[in-house]
Amino acid sequence: SAAGTTNQVVLATNSAYFFKGSLIAGVTGGGDTAAWEFKGAIKRGATAASTAIVGATILDRVAYDANAASWTVAITADTTNGGIAVTVTGAAATTIRWVCKIETTEMTY
């Protein structure tokens, strides 16, 4: 789905969040699978446009099948909605189900 305020972590105005998450991806029927863990910090000022990742997000690919080696995940700031953007890339002509869980510790100022 397209990113929006109902399907991603959106920061409160004037806040900073520590986040950690896990992501699993797989092809229907027990096909290729890959898994990642990530953690980092993100902040937002007075507007969504001010949302920014703090430093560098740590992203670890935990496990993957050989045919899933080229699948990628990127964690960035969504400056349109003011949230955490998780962007994935799979394989051409392949239906892959992606599921992500994000936990946050939040501070507003």
JSON list of C-alpha atoms in Angstrom, two decimals:
[
{"chain": "A", "resi": 1, "resn": "SER", "atom": "CA", "xyz": [0.00, 0.00, 0.00]},
{"chain": "A", "resi": 2, "resn": "ALA", "atom": "CA", "xyz": [1.04, 3.59, -0.44]},
{"chain": "A", "resi": 3, "resn": "ALA", "atom": "CA", "xyz": [2.48, 5.20, 2.69]},
{"chain": "A", "resi": 4, "resn": "GLY", "atom": "CA", "xyz": [-0.01, 7.13, 4.77]},
{"chain": "A", "resi": 5, "resn": "THR", "atom": "CA", "xyz": [-0.79, 8.18, 8.32]},
{"chain": "A", "resi": 6, "resn": "THR", "atom": "CA", "xyz": [-2.79, 4.98, 8.94]},
{"chain": "A", "resi": 7, "resn": "ASN", "atom": "CA", "xyz": [-0.18, 2.38, 7.96]},
{"chain": "A", "resi": 8, "resn": "GLN", "atom": "CA", "xyz": [3.12, 3.64, 9.37]},
{"chain": "A", "resi": 9, "resn": "VAL", "atom": "CA", "xyz": [4.59, 5.03, 12.59]},
{"chain": "A", "resi": 10, "resn": "VAL", "atom": "CA", "xyz": [3.89, 8.78, 12.49]},
{"chain": "A", "resi": 11, "resn": "LEU", "atom": "CA", "xyz": [5.74, 10.95, 14.99]},
{"chain": "A", "resi": 12, "resn": "ALA", "atom": "CA", "xyz": [4.06, 13.54, 17.15]},
{"chain": "A", "resi": 13, "resn": "THR", "atom": "CA", "xyz": [5.03, 17.15, 16.45]},
{"chain": "A", "resi": 14, "resn": "ASN", "atom": "CA", "xyz": [8.24, 18.12, 18.30]},
{"chain": "A", "resi": 15, "resn": "SER", "atom": "CA", "xyz": [9.29, 14.59, 19.26]},
{"chain": "A", "resi": 16, "resn": "ALA", "atom": "CA", "xyz": [12.06, 12.03, 18.99]},
{"chain": "A", "resi": 17, "resn": "TYR", "atom": "CA", "xyz": [11.60, 8.25, 18.86]},
{"chain": "A", "resi": 18, "resn": "PHE", "atom": "CA", "xyz": [13.93, 5.31, 19.35]},
{"chain": "A", "resi": 19, "resn": "PHE", "atom": "CA", "xyz": [12.65, 2.49, 17.15]},
{"chain": "A", "resi": 20, "resn": "LYS", "atom": "CA", "xyz": [13.43, -1.16, 16.64]},
{"chain": "A", "resi": 21, "resn": "GLY", "atom": "CA", "xyz": [11.76, -3.55, 14.33]},
{"chain": "A", "resi": 22, "resn": "SER", "atom": "CA", "xyz": [11.71, -6.85, 12.56]},
{"chain": "A", "resi": 23, "resn": "LEU", "atom": "CA", "xyz": [10.65, -7.71, 9.05]},
{"chain": "A", "resi": 24, "resn": "ILE", "atom": "CA", "xyz": [9.93, -11.06, 7.42]},
{"chain": "A", "resi": 25, "resn": "ALA", "atom": "CA", "xyz": [9.32, -11.68, 3.73]},
{"chain": "A", "resi": 26, "resn": "GLY", "atom": "CA", "xyz": [8.34, -14.84, 1.94]},
{"chain": "A", "resi": 27, "resn": "VAL", "atom": "CA", "xyz": [6.98, -16.30, -1.25]},
{"chain": "A", "resi": 28, "resn": "THR", "atom": "CA", "xyz": [3.61, -18.09, -0.99]},
{"chain": "A", "resi": 29, "resn": "GLY", "atom": "CA", "xyz": [3.72, -21.85, -0.47]},
{"chain": "A", "resi": 30, "resn": "GLY", "atom": "CA", "xyz": [6.91, -22.04, 1.59]},
{"chain": "A", "resi": 31, "resn": "GLY", "atom": "CA", "xyz": [9.12, -20.53, -1.09]},
{"chain": "A", "resi": 32, "resn": "ASP", "atom": "CA", "xyz": [12.07, -18.22, -0.56]},
{"chain": "A", "resi": 33, "resn": "THR", "atom": "CA", "xyz": [12.23, -16.31, 2.73]},
{"chain": "A", "resi": 34, "resn": "ALA", "atom": "CA", "xyz": [14.31, -13.50, 4.23]},
{"chain": "A", "resi": 35, "resn": "ALA", "atom": "CA", "xyz": [14.35, -11.74, 7.61]},
{"chain": "A", "resi": 36, "resn": "TRP", "atom": "CA", "xyz": [15.79, -8.46, 8.94]},
{"chain": "A", "resi": 37, "resn": "GLU", "atom": "CA", "xyz": [16.16, -6.59, 12.23]},
{"chain": "A", "resi": 38, "resn": "PHE", "atom": "CA", "xyz": [16.68, -2.83, 12.48]},
{"chain": "A", "resi": 39, "resn": "LYS", "atom": "CA", "xyz": [16.99, -0.07, 15.05]},
{"chain": "A", "resi": 40, "resn": "GLY", "atom": "CA", "xyz": [17.63, 3.65, 15.10]},
{"chain": "A", "resi": 41, "resn": "ALA", "atom": "CA", "xyz": [16.37, 7.07, 16.08]},
{"chain": "A", "resi": 42, "resn": "ILE", "atom": "CA", "xyz": [14.17, 9.58, 14.28]},
{"chain": "A", "resi": 43, "resn": "LYS", "atom": "CA", "xyz": [13.00, 13.09, 15.14]},
{"chain": "A", "resi": 44, "resn": "ARG", "atom": "CA", "xyz": [10.32, 15.51, 14.00]},
{"chain": "A", "resi": 45, "resn": "GLY", "atom": "CA", "xyz": [10.10, 19.26, 14.55]},
{"chain": "A", "resi": 46, "resn": "ALA", "atom": "CA", "xyz": [7.09, 21.51, 13.97]},
{"chain": "A", "resi": 47, "resn": "THR", "atom": "CA", "xyz": [6.17, 19.99, 10.58]},
{"chain": "A", "resi": 48, "resn": "ALA", "atom": "CA", "xyz": [6.22, 16.63, 8.80]},
{"chain": "A", "resi": 49, "resn": "ALA", "atom": "CA", "xyz": [8.84, 18.05, 6.41]},
{"chain": "A", "resi": 50, "resn": "SER", "atom": "CA", "xyz": [11.31, 18.34, 9.31]},
{"chain": "A", "resi": 51, "resn": "THR", "atom": "CA", "xyz": [11.27, 14.59, 10.03]},
{"chain": "A", "resi": 52, "resn": "ALA", "atom": "CA", "xyz": [14.78, 13.10, 9.88]},
{"chain": "A", "resi": 53, "resn": "ILE", "atom": "CA", "xyz": [16.68, 9.96, 10.80]},
{"chain": "A", "resi": 54, "resn": "VAL", "atom": "CA", "xyz": [19.26, 10.66, 13.53]},
{"chain": "A", "resi": 55, "resn": "GLY", "atom": "CA", "xyz": [22.66, 9.23, 12.62]},
{"chain": "A", "resi": 56, "resn": "ALA", "atom": "CA", "xyz": [22.51, 5.92, 10.77]},
{"chain": "A", "resi": 57, "resn": "THR", "atom": "CA", "xyz": [19.91, 3.19, 11.16]},
{"chain": "A", "resi": 58, "resn": "ILE", "atom": "CA", "xyz": [21.35, -0.23, 11.97]},
{"chain": "A", "resi": 59, "resn": "LEU", "atom": "CA", "xyz": [19.89, -2.77, 9.54]},
{"chain": "A", "resi": 60, "resn": "ASP", "atom": "CA", "xyz": [20.86, -6.44, 9.75]},
{"chain": "A", "resi": 61, "resn": "ARG", "atom": "CA", "xyz": [19.72, -9.16, 7.40]},
{"chain": "A", "resi": 62, "resn": "VAL", "atom": "CA", "xyz": [19.34, -12.06, 9.82]},
{"chain": "A", "resi": 63, "resn": "ALA", "atom": "CA", "xyz": [18.63, -14.91, 7.41]},
{"chain": "A", "resi": 64, "resn": "TYR", "atom": "CA", "xyz": [17.73, -15.52, 3.77]},
{"chain": "A", "resi": 65, "resn": "ASP", "atom": "CA", "xyz": [17.39, -18.20, 1.13]},
{"chain": "A", "resi": 66, "resn": "ALA", "atom": "CA", "xyz": [19.79, -17.99, -1.83]},
{"chain": "A", "resi": 67, "resn": "ASN", "atom": "CA", "xyz": [17.05, -16.79, -4.20]},
{"chain": "A", "resi": 68, "resn": "ALA", "atom": "CA", "xyz": [16.18, -13.99, -1.75]},
{"chain": "A", "resi": 69, "resn": "ALA", "atom": "CA", "xyz": [19.74, -12.63, -1.56]},
{"chain": "A", "resi": 70, "resn": "SER", "atom": "CA", "xyz": [18.89, -9.60, -3.72]},
{"chain": "A", "resi": 71, "resn": "TRP", "atom": "CA", "xyz": [15.81, -8.53, -1.72]},
{"chain": "A", "resi": 72, "resn": "THR", "atom": "CA", "xyz": [16.42, -5.24, 0.10]},
{"chain": "A", "resi": 73, "resn": "VAL", "atom": "CA", "xyz": [14.99, -3.10, 2.88]},
{"chain": "A", "resi": 74, "resn": "ALA", "atom": "CA", "xyz": [15.52, 0.63, 3.48]},
{"chain": "A", "resi": 75, "resn": "ILE", "atom": "CA", "xyz": [14.52, 2.60, 6.59]},
{"chain": "A", "resi": 76, "resn": "THR", "atom": "CA", "xyz": [14.14, 6.35, 5.96]},
{"chain": "A", "resi": 77, "resn": "ALA", "atom": "CA", "xyz": [12.23, 9.41, 7.14]},
{"chain": "A", "resi": 78, "resn": "ASP", "atom": "CA", "xyz": [8.88, 10.05, 5.45]},
{"chain": "A", "resi": 79, "resn": "THR", "atom": "CA", "xyz": [8.84, 13.84, 5.20]},
{"chain": "A", "resi": 80, "resn": "THR", "atom": "CA", "xyz": [5.33, 13.88, 3.70]},
{"chain": "A", "resi": 81, "resn": "ASN", "atom": "CA", "xyz": [3.57, 12.08, 6.56]},
{"chain": "A", "resi": 82, "resn": "GLY", "atom": "CA", "xyz": [6.15, 12.72, 9.30]},
{"chain": "A", "resi": 83, "resn": "GLY", "atom": "CA", "xyz": [6.93, 9.09, 10.02]},
{"chain": "A", "resi": 84, "resn": "ILE", "atom": "CA", "xyz": [9.20, 6.11, 9.59]},
{"chain": "A", "resi": 85, "resn": "ALA", "atom": "CA", "xyz": [9.25, 4.75, 6.04]},
{"chain": "A", "resi": 86, "resn": "VAL", "atom": "CA", "xyz": [10.06, 1.08, 5.47]},
{"chain": "A", "resi": 87, "resn": "THR", "atom": "CA", "xyz": [10.69, 0.50, 1.76]},
{"chain": "A", "resi": 88, "resn": "VAL", "atom": "CA", "xyz": [11.21, -2.99, 0.36]},
{"chain": "A", "resi": 89, "resn": "THR", "atom": "CA", "xyz": [12.36, -4.38, -2.97]},
{"chain": "A", "resi": 90, "resn": "GLY", "atom": "CA", "xyz": [11.81, -8.00, -3.96]},
{"chain": "A", "resi": 91, "resn": "ALA", "atom": "CA", "xyz": [12.26, -9.89, -7.21]},
{"chain": "A", "resi": 92, "resn": "ALA", "atom": "CA", "xyz": [10.62, -9.20, -10.56]},
{"chain": "A", "resi": 93, "resn": "ALA", "atom": "CA", "xyz": [7.54, -11.28, -11.43]},
{"chain": "A", "resi": 94, "resn": "THR", "atom": "CA", "xyz": [7.43, -12.72, -7.89]},
{"chain": "A", "resi": 95, "resn": "THR", "atom": "CA", "xyz": [4.65, -12.26, -5.34]},
{"chain": "A", "resi": 96, "resn": "ILE", "atom": "CA", "xyz": [6.27, -11.70, -1.95]},
{"chain": "A", "resi": 97, "resn": "ARG", "atom": "CA", "xyz": [4.43, -11.09, 1.32]},
{"chain": "A", "resi": 98, "resn": "TRP", "atom": "CA", "xyz": [6.22, -8.58, 3.59]},
{"chain": "A", "resi": 99, "resn": "VAL", "atom": "CA", "xyz": [5.32, -8.13, 7.27]},
{"chain": "A", "resi": 100, "resn": "CYS", "atom": "CA", "xyz": [6.98, -5.56, 9.54]},
{"chain": "A", "resi": 101, "resn": "LYS", "atom": "CA", "xyz": [6.66, -4.88, 13.27]},
{"chain": "A", "resi": 102, "resn": "ILE", "atom": "CA", "xyz": [8.03, -1.66, 14.80]},
{"chain": "A", "resi": 103, "resn": "GLU", "atom": "CA", "xyz": [8.32, -0.88, 18.51]},
{"chain": "A", "resi": 104, "resn": "THR", "atom": "CA", "xyz": [8.99, 2.69, 19.67]},
{"chain": "A", "resi": 105, "resn": "THR", "atom": "CA", "xyz": [10.13, 4.57, 22.74]},
{"chain": "A", "resi": 106, "resn": "GLU", "atom": "CA", "xyz": [8.78, 8.09, 22.39]},
{"chain": "A", "resi": 107, "resn": "MET", "atom": "CA", "xyz": [9.76, 11.48, 23.80]},
{"chain": "A", "resi": 108, "resn": "THR", "atom": "CA", "xyz": [8.01, 14.76, 23.06]},
{"chain": "A", "resi": 109, "resn": "TYR", "atom": "CA", "xyz": [9.32, 18.24, 23.85]}
]
